[in-house]
XYZ file of C-alpha atoms in Angstrom:
688
model
C -3.919 -38.999 5.720
C -2.426 -35.588 4.835
C 1.218 -35.532 3.968
C 3.627 -33.762 6.261
C 4.255 -30.099 5.478
C 7.586 -29.311 3.862
C 10.473 -28.482 6.099
C 11.435 -24.811 5.945
C 14.929 -23.577 5.332
C 14.583 -21.451 8.457
C 13.998 -24.566 10.553
C 17.182 -26.206 9.385
C 19.372 -23.118 9.124
C 21.821 -22.974 12.032
C 22.758 -19.705 13.605
C 26.043 -18.104 12.511
C 27.740 -19.373 15.663
C 26.760 -22.977 14.997
C 28.058 -23.345 11.475
C 29.657 -21.268 8.786
C 28.592 -23.696 6.059
C 24.822 -23.116 6.012
C 23.716 -22.224 2.497
C 20.650 -20.578 1.101
C 18.563 -23.307 -0.582
C 17.343 -20.868 -3.238
C 20.730 -19.871 -4.684
C 23.204 -22.243 -3.016
C 25.272 -19.423 -1.486
C 26.190 -19.075 2.203
C 23.823 -17.028 4.335
C 25.046 -13.563 5.278
C 25.110 -12.267 8.831
C 22.316 -9.827 7.922
C 20.055 -12.758 7.061
C 20.255 -14.020 10.640
C 19.592 -10.574 12.057
C 16.439 -10.232 9.974
C 15.425 -13.821 10.730
C 15.406 -13.045 14.443
C 13.134 -10.056 13.765
C 10.727 -12.241 11.784
C 10.645 -14.841 14.526
C 9.451 -12.121 16.906
C 6.410 -11.332 14.752
C 2.958 -12.515 15.941
C 2.433 -14.587 12.806
C 5.422 -16.805 13.520
C 3.311 -18.798 15.974
C 0.987 -19.778 13.108
C 3.748 -21.211 10.905
C 3.014 -24.937 11.238
C -0.756 -24.653 11.013
C -0.418 -22.496 7.874
C 1.800 -25.049 6.124
C -0.493 -27.914 7.103
C -3.500 -26.103 5.656
C -1.586 -25.167 2.502
C -0.680 -28.813 1.934
C -4.053 -30.374 2.722
C -6.821 -27.808 2.110
C -9.704 -29.640 0.375
C -10.439 -26.635 -1.835
C -6.820 -25.637 -2.474
C -7.551 -22.319 -0.715
C -6.275 -20.989 2.614
C -7.428 -17.770 4.280
C -4.990 -15.773 6.418
C -6.527 -13.206 8.751
C -4.527 -10.675 10.715
C -4.263 -7.071 11.804
C -1.898 -4.584 10.088
C 1.661 -4.875 11.372
C 1.534 -8.611 12.082
C 3.973 -9.392 9.251
C 1.536 -11.504 7.241
C 2.115 -9.568 4.020
C 5.593 -8.181 4.221
C 7.772 -10.734 5.902
C 6.380 -14.246 6.306
C 3.548 -15.584 4.142
C 5.255 -14.984 0.748
C 8.492 -16.539 2.011
C 6.763 -19.586 3.483
C 4.915 -20.087 0.191
C 8.222 -19.875 -1.696
C 9.744 -22.553 0.539
C 6.604 -24.671 0.163
C 7.021 -24.471 -3.613
C 10.747 -25.189 -3.275
C 9.925 -28.393 -1.398
C 7.756 -29.388 -4.373
C 10.680 -28.647 -6.692
C 8.883 -25.686 -8.315
C 7.536 -28.221 -10.797
C 4.076 -26.652 -10.438
C 5.229 -23.078 -11.154
C 6.467 -20.056 -9.255
C 4.877 -18.211 -6.345
C 3.027 -15.044 -7.358
C 1.953 -12.468 -4.778
C -0.541 -9.827 -5.915
C -0.749 -6.316 -4.518
C -3.487 -3.710 -5.091
C -0.934 -1.000 -5.940
C 2.188 -1.151 -8.166
C 4.455 0.558 -5.642
C 3.427 -1.960 -2.989
C 4.575 -4.810 -5.262
C 7.925 -3.119 -5.900
C 8.454 -2.158 -2.265
C 7.654 -5.598 -0.886
C 9.881 -7.291 -3.452
C 12.776 -5.096 -2.324
C 12.197 -5.916 1.321
C 11.582 -9.652 0.894
C 14.658 -10.096 -1.323
C 16.719 -8.500 1.436
C 15.208 -10.743 4.120
C 15.656 -13.905 2.053
C 19.276 -12.974 1.268
C 18.568 -13.135 -2.468
C 19.120 -10.886 -5.474
C 16.275 -8.674 -6.628
C 15.476 -9.489 -10.230
C 16.803 -13.033 -9.961
C 15.194 -15.351 -7.402
C 12.832 -12.592 -6.187
C 11.260 -10.184 -8.678
C 8.326 -7.926 -9.389
C 6.024 -7.026 -12.268
C 4.493 -3.557 -12.407
C 3.528 -1.274 -15.289
C 6.537 -0.432 -17.478
C 8.837 -2.570 -15.349
C 9.258 -6.332 -15.324
C 12.097 -7.078 -12.928
C 12.062 -10.863 -13.238
C 14.180 -13.501 -14.936
C 14.299 -17.207 -15.739
C 15.409 -17.969 -12.159
C 12.597 -15.990 -10.485
C 10.829 -18.153 -7.925
C 8.894 -15.484 -6.024
C 7.197 -12.694 -7.976
C 5.319 -9.722 -6.572
C 2.786 -8.445 -9.072
C 0.226 -5.668 -9.434
C -3.127 -7.462 -9.342
C -4.371 -5.740 -12.500
C -1.399 -7.071 -14.474
C -2.100 -10.602 -13.288
C -5.759 -10.218 -14.271
C -4.631 -9.215 -17.770
C -2.347 -12.259 -17.894
C -5.151 -14.591 -16.826
C -7.549 -13.009 -19.332
C -5.002 -13.605 -22.117
C -4.569 -17.336 -21.448
C -6.836 -20.368 -21.479
C -5.676 -21.488 -18.041
C -4.908 -19.619 -14.848
C -1.290 -18.645 -15.489
C 2.187 -19.997 -14.756
C 2.039 -20.166 -10.977
C 1.882 -22.963 -8.441
C 0.954 -20.836 -5.418
C -0.958 -17.569 -5.726
C -1.121 -15.174 -2.773
C -3.917 -12.604 -3.099
C -2.746 -10.017 -0.611
C -4.733 -7.165 0.948
C -8.042 -8.671 -0.187
C -9.882 -6.266 2.113
C -8.918 -3.430 -0.246
C -11.559 -4.833 -2.626
C -9.816 -3.754 -5.823
C -11.642 -4.642 -9.049
C -8.751 -6.887 -10.129
C -8.525 -8.771 -6.823
C -12.279 -9.411 -6.649
C -12.310 -10.464 -10.320
C -9.374 -12.834 -9.889
C -11.154 -14.535 -7.028
C -14.261 -14.916 -9.167
C -12.320 -16.391 -12.101
C -10.415 -18.776 -9.829
C -13.560 -19.937 -8.112
C -15.200 -20.566 -11.483
C -12.085 -22.493 -12.601
C -12.481 -24.976 -9.690
C -8.882 -25.305 -8.521
C -9.146 -28.972 -7.618
C -10.024 -29.800 -11.220
C -6.955 -28.053 -12.636
C -3.645 -29.802 -13.363
C -0.695 -29.193 -11.053
C -2.659 -28.876 -7.795
C -2.435 -25.044 -7.632
C -2.823 -23.344 -4.259
C -4.422 -20.003 -3.439
C -3.763 -18.007 -0.260
C -6.067 -15.062 0.443
C -4.644 -12.601 2.977
C -7.123 -10.200 4.518
C -8.332 -8.135 7.434
C -10.445 -10.053 10.013
C -13.544 -8.011 9.129
C -13.737 -9.585 5.649
C -13.266 -13.194 6.785
C -16.984 -14.165 7.023
C -17.666 -13.033 3.454
C -14.568 -14.833 2.139
C -15.492 -18.007 4.024
C -18.905 -18.085 2.379
C -17.470 -17.253 -1.037
C -14.798 -19.979 -1.022
C -16.879 -22.702 0.645
C -15.441 -22.613 4.186
C -11.722 -23.084 3.505
C -9.295 -23.428 6.435
C -8.372 -20.169 8.166
C -5.130 -19.127 9.811
C -5.731 -16.465 12.449
C -2.663 -14.354 13.151
C -2.484 -13.407 16.842
C -2.255 -9.779 17.811
C 1.099 -8.346 18.733
C 1.677 -8.583 22.488
C 2.297 -5.515 24.540
C 0.541 -2.243 25.108
C -1.194 -0.477 22.263
C -0.137 3.104 21.584
C -2.270 5.811 23.119
C -3.396 8.201 20.365
C -3.063 11.907 21.065
C -6.024 13.671 19.411
C -6.082 17.347 18.491
C -9.117 19.419 19.430
C -10.034 20.386 15.858
C -9.259 19.339 12.313
C -6.517 21.691 11.012
C -7.334 23.973 8.098
C -3.922 23.198 6.596
C -2.986 19.522 7.260
C 0.436 19.920 5.639
C 1.437 22.763 7.932
C 0.045 20.915 10.977
C 1.950 17.741 10.065
C 5.209 19.651 9.572
C 4.808 21.336 12.941
C 4.185 17.990 14.662
C 7.342 16.501 13.086
C 9.463 19.464 14.153
C 8.150 19.182 17.718
C 9.141 15.500 17.836
C 12.603 16.319 16.521
C 13.105 19.081 19.070
C 12.091 16.750 21.909
C 14.790 14.337 20.626
C 12.498 11.338 21.163
C 14.165 8.307 19.513
C 12.628 6.475 16.563
C 11.648 7.167 12.977
C 8.472 9.048 12.059
C 5.702 8.155 9.606
C 3.464 10.985 8.365
C 0.119 10.209 6.706
C -1.341 12.794 4.322
C -4.104 12.541 1.732
C -2.426 13.048 -1.666
C 0.843 13.153 -3.583
C 0.498 16.925 -3.789
C 0.412 17.221 0.002
C 3.309 14.755 0.317
C 5.463 16.853 -2.032
C 4.623 20.083 -0.218
C 5.316 18.517 3.184
C 8.669 17.052 2.115
C 9.826 20.354 0.624
C 8.762 22.287 3.713
C 10.323 19.800 6.160
C 13.597 19.647 4.212
C 13.902 23.408 4.609
C 12.822 23.546 8.250
C 14.878 20.690 9.718
C 18.035 22.392 8.459
C 17.306 25.341 10.741
C 16.967 23.218 13.905
C 19.874 23.123 16.344
C 19.904 19.356 16.854
C 22.766 17.194 18.098
C 23.881 14.629 15.543
C 22.864 14.321 11.903
C 19.819 16.091 10.500
C 16.656 13.997 9.965
C 16.250 12.544 6.471
C 12.893 13.351 4.839
C 11.674 10.659 2.418
C 8.499 10.644 0.276
C 6.618 7.392 -0.314
C 3.917 7.385 -2.995
C 3.103 5.810 -6.346
C 5.355 8.161 -8.318
C 8.511 7.293 -6.376
C 9.433 4.245 -8.470
C 12.669 2.560 -7.447
C 13.508 5.546 -5.244
C 11.362 3.749 -2.654
C 14.464 1.683 -1.795
C 15.813 4.682 0.110
C 13.133 4.058 2.750
C 14.821 0.766 3.699
C 18.463 1.800 3.407
C 20.425 2.786 6.481
C 20.860 6.534 6.866
C 24.201 8.241 7.338
C 25.322 8.137 10.970
C 21.950 6.758 12.057
C 19.934 9.848 11.148
C 16.218 9.784 11.954
C 13.944 9.002 8.998
C 10.784 10.987 8.400
C 8.696 9.029 5.857
C 5.870 11.113 4.367
C 3.200 8.987 2.696
C -0.521 8.315 2.271
C -2.776 5.231 2.404
C -0.246 3.319 0.292
C 2.036 2.793 3.268
C -0.447 0.354 4.795
C 0.260 -2.047 1.931
C 3.766 -1.296 0.732
C 6.184 -1.576 3.594
C 6.896 -2.456 7.186
C 9.673 -0.656 9.006
C 10.370 -1.724 12.608
C 12.159 1.557 13.325
C 8.908 3.543 12.938
C 7.979 4.565 16.475
C 5.803 7.619 15.815
C 2.881 8.235 13.457
C 1.382 11.597 12.588
C -2.000 10.985 11.010
C -4.309 13.359 9.148
C -7.219 10.928 9.248
C -6.286 7.466 7.956
C -6.016 3.970 9.396
C -2.882 3.362 11.482
C -0.572 0.490 12.187
C 0.746 -0.414 15.651
C 3.386 2.064 16.809
C 4.666 3.514 20.058
C 3.105 6.936 19.740
C 0.476 8.438 17.499
C -0.424 12.102 16.985
C -3.839 12.446 15.310
C -4.429 15.788 13.617
C -8.181 15.579 14.264
C -10.580 15.094 17.187
C -11.634 11.599 18.284
C -15.208 12.246 17.137
C -13.940 12.689 13.563
C -12.456 9.172 13.574
C -15.629 7.644 14.991
C -17.880 9.327 12.435
C -15.739 9.324 9.274
C -13.653 6.143 9.275
C -15.376 3.129 7.632
C -14.421 -0.335 8.944
C -13.460 -1.519 5.425
C -13.206 0.105 1.984
C -16.211 -0.188 -0.295
C -15.898 -2.788 -3.090
C -14.397 -0.963 -6.070
C -16.367 -3.189 -8.442
C -19.494 -1.446 -7.145
C -18.044 2.047 -7.669
C -15.689 2.164 -10.676
C -16.325 2.236 -14.414
C -16.538 -1.432 -15.378
C -15.733 -1.039 -19.094
C -12.084 -2.198 -18.739
C -13.183 -5.231 -16.697
C -15.952 -6.206 -19.125
C -13.500 -5.867 -22.025
C -11.154 -8.325 -20.281
C -13.972 -10.737 -19.468
C -15.141 -10.658 -23.067
C -11.588 -11.424 -24.110
C -11.749 -14.416 -21.777
C -14.815 -15.426 -23.835
C -17.168 -14.945 -20.906
C -20.266 -13.942 -22.841
C -22.286 -12.649 -19.891
C -20.164 -10.783 -17.270
C -23.181 -10.850 -14.964
C -22.787 -14.630 -14.667
C -19.317 -14.314 -13.114
C -18.929 -14.808 -9.396
C -18.120 -11.654 -7.437
C -17.668 -11.160 -3.715
C -20.203 -8.367 -4.151
C -22.073 -8.419 -7.432
C -21.998 -5.063 -9.246
C -25.304 -3.456 -10.045
C -26.864 -4.715 -13.302
C -27.093 -1.083 -14.407
C -23.310 -0.693 -14.070
C -22.670 -3.781 -16.197
C -25.190 -2.615 -18.797
C -23.561 0.816 -18.876
C -20.153 -0.801 -19.443
C -21.542 -2.899 -22.303
C -23.221 0.168 -23.788
C -19.997 2.192 -23.610
C -18.033 -0.606 -25.310
C -20.731 -0.783 -27.987
C -20.408 2.969 -28.608
C -16.645 2.440 -29.010
C -17.362 -0.290 -31.619
C -15.650 -2.880 -29.401
C -18.623 -5.291 -29.632
C -20.264 -6.929 -32.610
C -23.979 -7.516 -33.163
C -23.834 -10.708 -31.072
C -22.333 -8.887 -28.075
C -18.916 -10.530 -28.485
C -15.669 -8.660 -29.091
C -15.430 -7.187 -32.557
C -12.134 -7.191 -34.439
C -11.570 -3.680 -33.114
C -12.470 -4.825 -29.599
C -9.859 -7.582 -29.744
C -7.212 -4.988 -30.659
C -8.416 -2.620 -27.901
C -8.047 -5.418 -25.337
C -4.382 -5.833 -26.313
C -3.436 -2.376 -25.034
C -2.692 -1.676 -21.346
C -4.919 1.398 -21.580
C -8.494 2.333 -20.802
C -10.849 1.451 -23.691
C -11.452 5.081 -24.654
C -7.733 5.888 -24.690
C -6.951 2.759 -26.707
C -9.666 3.773 -29.201
C -8.164 7.277 -29.498
C -4.743 5.751 -30.150
C -6.151 3.504 -32.882
C -8.022 6.466 -34.402
C -4.702 8.298 -34.698
C -3.738 5.787 -37.395
C -6.577 7.170 -39.516
C -5.764 10.798 -38.762
C -1.965 10.554 -39.210
C -0.980 11.615 -35.682
C 0.233 8.321 -34.190
C 3.514 9.780 -32.935
C 1.748 12.442 -30.888
C -0.961 10.107 -29.597
C 1.649 7.591 -28.417
C 3.140 10.351 -26.296
C -0.264 11.464 -25.037
C -1.379 7.921 -24.176
C 1.770 7.379 -22.107
C 1.476 10.729 -20.339
C -2.226 10.312 -19.532
C -1.547 6.887 -18.062
C 1.436 7.564 -15.800
C 2.460 11.248 -15.794
C -0.580 13.565 -15.879
C 1.310 16.849 -15.654
C 1.659 19.067 -12.612
C 0.544 17.599 -9.309
C 0.803 20.655 -7.056
C 0.628 24.467 -7.238
C 3.854 26.334 -8.106
C 5.987 27.211 -5.102
C 7.231 30.568 -6.406
C 6.823 33.056 -9.257
C 9.858 31.671 -11.077
C 8.435 28.151 -11.091
C 5.057 29.465 -12.246
C 6.745 31.223 -15.194
C 8.620 28.054 -16.169
C 5.339 26.123 -16.097
C 3.494 28.634 -18.250
C 6.184 28.232 -20.901
C 5.137 24.570 -21.205
C 1.420 25.245 -21.554
C -0.056 24.904 -25.023
C -2.786 27.080 -26.490
C -4.841 24.023 -27.484
C -5.296 22.816 -23.899
C -3.997 20.291 -21.405
C -3.603 17.385 -23.837
C -1.257 19.291 -26.115
C 0.477 20.679 -23.015
C 1.275 17.103 -21.959
C 2.831 16.412 -25.355
C 4.840 19.630 -25.044
C 6.009 18.700 -21.537
C 7.160 15.277 -22.736
C 9.097 16.688 -25.687
C 10.748 19.326 -23.498
C 11.671 16.602 -20.983
C 13.321 14.549 -23.734
C 15.167 17.632 -25.008
C 16.466 18.245 -21.474
C 18.119 14.825 -21.568
C 15.540 13.483 -19.053
C 17.165 15.755 -16.484
C 15.840 15.421 -12.934
C 16.780 18.969 -11.939
C 14.820 20.269 -14.939
C 11.735 18.504 -13.550
C 12.249 19.761 -10.005
C 12.472 23.364 -11.205
C 9.040 23.015 -12.840
C 7.277 20.901 -10.222
C 7.147 17.808 -12.447
C 7.504 14.217 -11.288
C 10.773 12.952 -12.771
C 10.094 9.275 -11.984
C 6.645 9.466 -13.604
C 8.064 11.063 -16.752
C 10.660 8.311 -16.964
C 7.825 5.782 -16.715
C 6.050 7.608 -19.535
C 9.143 7.124 -21.719
C 9.069 3.387 -21.050
C 5.337 3.061 -21.629
C 5.537 5.008 -24.883
C 8.184 2.597 -26.130
C 6.052 -0.399 -25.118
C 2.991 1.007 -26.891
C 4.990 1.725 -30.036
C 6.380 -1.807 -30.027
C 2.889 -3.232 -29.524
C 1.565 -1.256 -32.491
C 4.366 -2.641 -34.627
C 3.537 -6.192 -33.508
C -0.106 -5.684 -34.467
C 1.144 -4.185 -37.766
C -0.539 -0.826 -37.245
C 0.874 2.175 -39.156
C 3.189 4.703 -37.502
C 3.646 8.352 -38.483
C 6.420 10.912 -38.435
C 6.341 13.661 -35.772
C 4.380 16.720 -36.870
C 3.482 18.357 -33.549
C 2.798 22.062 -33.891
C 1.462 22.207 -37.438
C -2.094 23.410 -37.999
C -3.130 20.143 -39.626
C -1.619 18.118 -36.785
C -3.539 20.160 -34.217
C -6.844 19.254 -35.877
C -5.782 15.631 -36.308
C -5.006 15.268 -32.588
C -8.412 16.719 -31.699
C -10.137 14.281 -34.071
C -8.300 11.297 -32.591
C -9.184 12.442 -29.064
C -12.866 12.937 -29.841
C -12.993 9.529 -31.588
C -12.151 7.877 -28.266
C -13.372 10.383 -25.708
C -16.781 11.423 -27.093
C -18.159 9.792 -23.925
C -16.280 12.417 -21.912
C -17.447 15.777 -23.219
C -18.819 18.697 -21.207
C -20.324 22.098 -22.050
C -20.045 25.390 -20.197
C -23.702 26.254 -19.661
C -23.386 29.849 -18.428
C -20.001 31.154 -19.558
C -18.526 31.083 -16.035
C -16.862 27.659 -16.058
C -19.789 25.565 -14.793
C -19.598 22.501 -17.031
C -22.502 20.106 -17.502
C -21.383 16.590 -18.430
C -23.150 15.279 -21.518
C -23.614 11.726 -20.259
C -24.564 12.609 -16.671
C -26.289 15.578 -15.106
C -23.250 16.460 -13.034
C -21.883 19.984 -12.952
C -18.118 20.395 -12.596
C -15.361 22.976 -12.795
C -11.907 22.878 -14.316
C -9.191 21.617 -11.959
C -6.774 24.091 -10.412
C -3.940 22.732 -12.587
C -5.823 23.231 -15.864
C -3.978 25.487 -18.295
C -7.164 27.444 -19.047
C -7.293 28.588 -15.420
C -3.681 29.722 -15.463
C -3.928 32.018 -18.508
C -2.617 35.529 -18.030
C -4.726 37.604 -18.396
C -7.598 35.282 -17.429
C -9.563 34.157 -20.477
C -13.166 33.066 -20.920
C -13.436 29.292 -20.356
C -13.918 27.249 -23.540
C -17.554 26.336 -24.216
C -17.091 22.686 -25.272
C -14.345 20.503 -23.816
C -13.169 16.906 -23.878
C -11.795 15.727 -20.526
C -9.733 12.783 -19.289
C -11.250 12.251 -15.851
C -13.973 13.557 -13.575
C -13.681 13.385 -9.791
C -16.650 13.704 -7.468
C -15.822 15.718 -4.364
C -16.876 18.928 -2.707
C -15.347 20.652 -5.746
C -16.321 18.408 -8.659
C -13.555 18.896 -11.176
C -12.552 17.910 -14.696
C -8.899 16.958 -15.143
C -6.864 17.179 -18.376
C -9.179 19.309 -20.504
C -8.989 20.568 -24.100
C -11.357 22.682 -26.166
C -13.227 21.046 -29.046
C -15.749 22.208 -31.613
C -19.225 20.634 -31.374
C -19.199 20.031 -35.148
C -16.305 17.606 -34.635
C -18.270 15.741 -31.960
C -21.289 15.398 -34.254
C -19.050 14.225 -37.088
C -17.123 11.573 -35.132
C -19.466 10.257 -32.408
C -21.913 7.456 -33.320
C -25.326 8.970 -34.232
C -27.159 6.695 -31.807
C -24.879 7.935 -28.999
C -26.078 11.500 -29.573
C -29.700 10.307 -29.721
C -29.362 8.419 -26.435
C -27.941 11.316 -24.422
C -29.989 12.409 -21.392
C -32.314 15.352 -22.124
C -30.472 18.660 -21.927
C -29.923 21.865 -23.847
C -26.556 20.473 -24.942
C -28.173 17.396 -26.504
C -30.694 19.580 -28.343
C -27.910 21.787 -29.705
C -25.949 18.771 -30.932
C -28.970 17.183 -32.609
C -29.854 20.481 -34.295
C -26.277 20.715 -35.492
C -26.402 17.126 -36.737
C -29.609 17.820 -38.674
C -28.109 20.959 -40.194
C -24.953 19.106 -41.234
C -27.039 16.268 -42.703
C -29.197 18.735 -44.689
C -26.086 20.521 -45.935
C -24.556 17.207 -46.983
C -27.751 16.201 -48.781
C -27.875 19.527 -50.648
C -24.231 19.167 -51.624
C -24.847 15.612 -52.862
C -27.927 16.742 -54.825
C -25.985 19.587 -56.394
C -23.191 17.228 -57.426
C -25.705 14.825 -58.975
C -27.340 17.631 -60.986
C -23.964 18.834 -62.242
C -23.167 15.279 -63.357
C -26.500 15.042 -65.244
C -25.930 18.420 -66.903
C -22.499 17.285 -68.044
C -24.015 14.145 -69.556
C -26.630 16.230 -71.468
C -23.934 18.501 -72.858
C -21.998 15.485 -74.075
């Protein structure tokens, strides 16, 4: 017979009027009055009715797995499930490990940790913590940790077991991130019931994904979260999709403010660039409104906000209205009961009192998919295969996936890793591949960083690796001529990569000044993250006993060395301008793309002819296919540094023919030089 579920602290905690001696079981301190206020809010959530059944399933599930299914806004992610799991682990004395909650986005992990620590009346960084790139806010007393799912996947890949947790909550499984799907596959293969410590797994998802998860996990128990009672909001649709969604969103916010309708406002836009533009515009406009009481407070919410996200939860001065401007991330990163109005440019919404949709109803019916596509079927799988190889999984195709990636995608990932010399002749990780897997970078960027040891430009490549990972330059157009001039002063003649190094050095020279960043349209929080990541990478190189170099940025030799290091890692990402007008054909695919609007080559005054051969950091497929972070290279360098069989295996194109002709010419020249040297040596011997 199943044992009784543990008794929750919330069951035994008296209200403030009943006793002043009630203490928090996690830290032994008396509960604050705010704890009881927030507890009453949690008790009003739809999921509260499923409390006992959830704990029973968690205790007695035959597979060790419990599925939780509920609509957005039910409180399953933000306010209840993680806390119940923490109290379940507390009842077991935390002898089996802490509770880890994964999130598909770093900011979501940070944001939820902030909110849950407040609701549990605990200190952030002590009993409740979070782990995201460049920031590990945990300690020896941490019992509940929110973690970016990709970080947890790296932790699992680096250990023989499954990690130091007793309960694992895989949140937002319907997002189908590569890390979340992979973690589920690894855990299923590990057979939880056969592992020591009786670990538990809770998978939290949208109802639409439940049938697939049931089949995958072998019909585990399911907790269905009831829908929130009451009337659903009636969306107000616009007749047409606006040509400028930022302007339309700003106008809708101002209209709400002028009507003096109570409640905070949530604005959904499509990108960080649009969020920044909207916040700047609204901050100017709300100051001109003749409103009674304090002016509305405009707050951005996106991945570059860092710890500034805490402002979203803090009380405003004199009860001012909050206007939170965000994108899809808000669906996973926070829940704010005071949000009564949503202004949406075309994304999924949570339950609110009023909703203004900046598009016609037909657009929603035609464009909105029921669930995101599995990322494992869309993204480059090289980083995942590298991790699986590190886990000593010889054949990634044998792993269990919710949706198995195409065999061609896995083969392409293996081929790319082979080109990077990460695999040996047996298909296992080479010595270089083992080192590449140690770095929290994409395989090609890690290879470029290692190549910098050979070309004596480690200092510069450390900076570039950090900037490419977390602070890729300007994210929006300049707002005025003065800002545009300040930006141009940071652009480097060698291209975007050297411009990023120049931006970082100027930021350090400014004393990491936030106002300096604002004047140039740079993300201060992201640049601060780049500083942290650069330090972590430098420390990692020292641990691996790799050589470091002195700064030499700006010298002619250093310029060539940086290009060589880049091409050594990014030869898979080279494109050629086929007609002299900026139409770039990718070497490895027959896609044609243009330079992004933020590329320094497009901002030259006077306009210059686009470079013929470029190495790029990323390629995005959209109506305007674009290459981001681009620098000019010479094809001779590509022929010299790329593996010969890579050039031979390129798809047929004029570019491939040019490179192979160049390779043959360089080989003939080298042979002639070697023959000449041999003859000179023989002549010298005859003379002697």
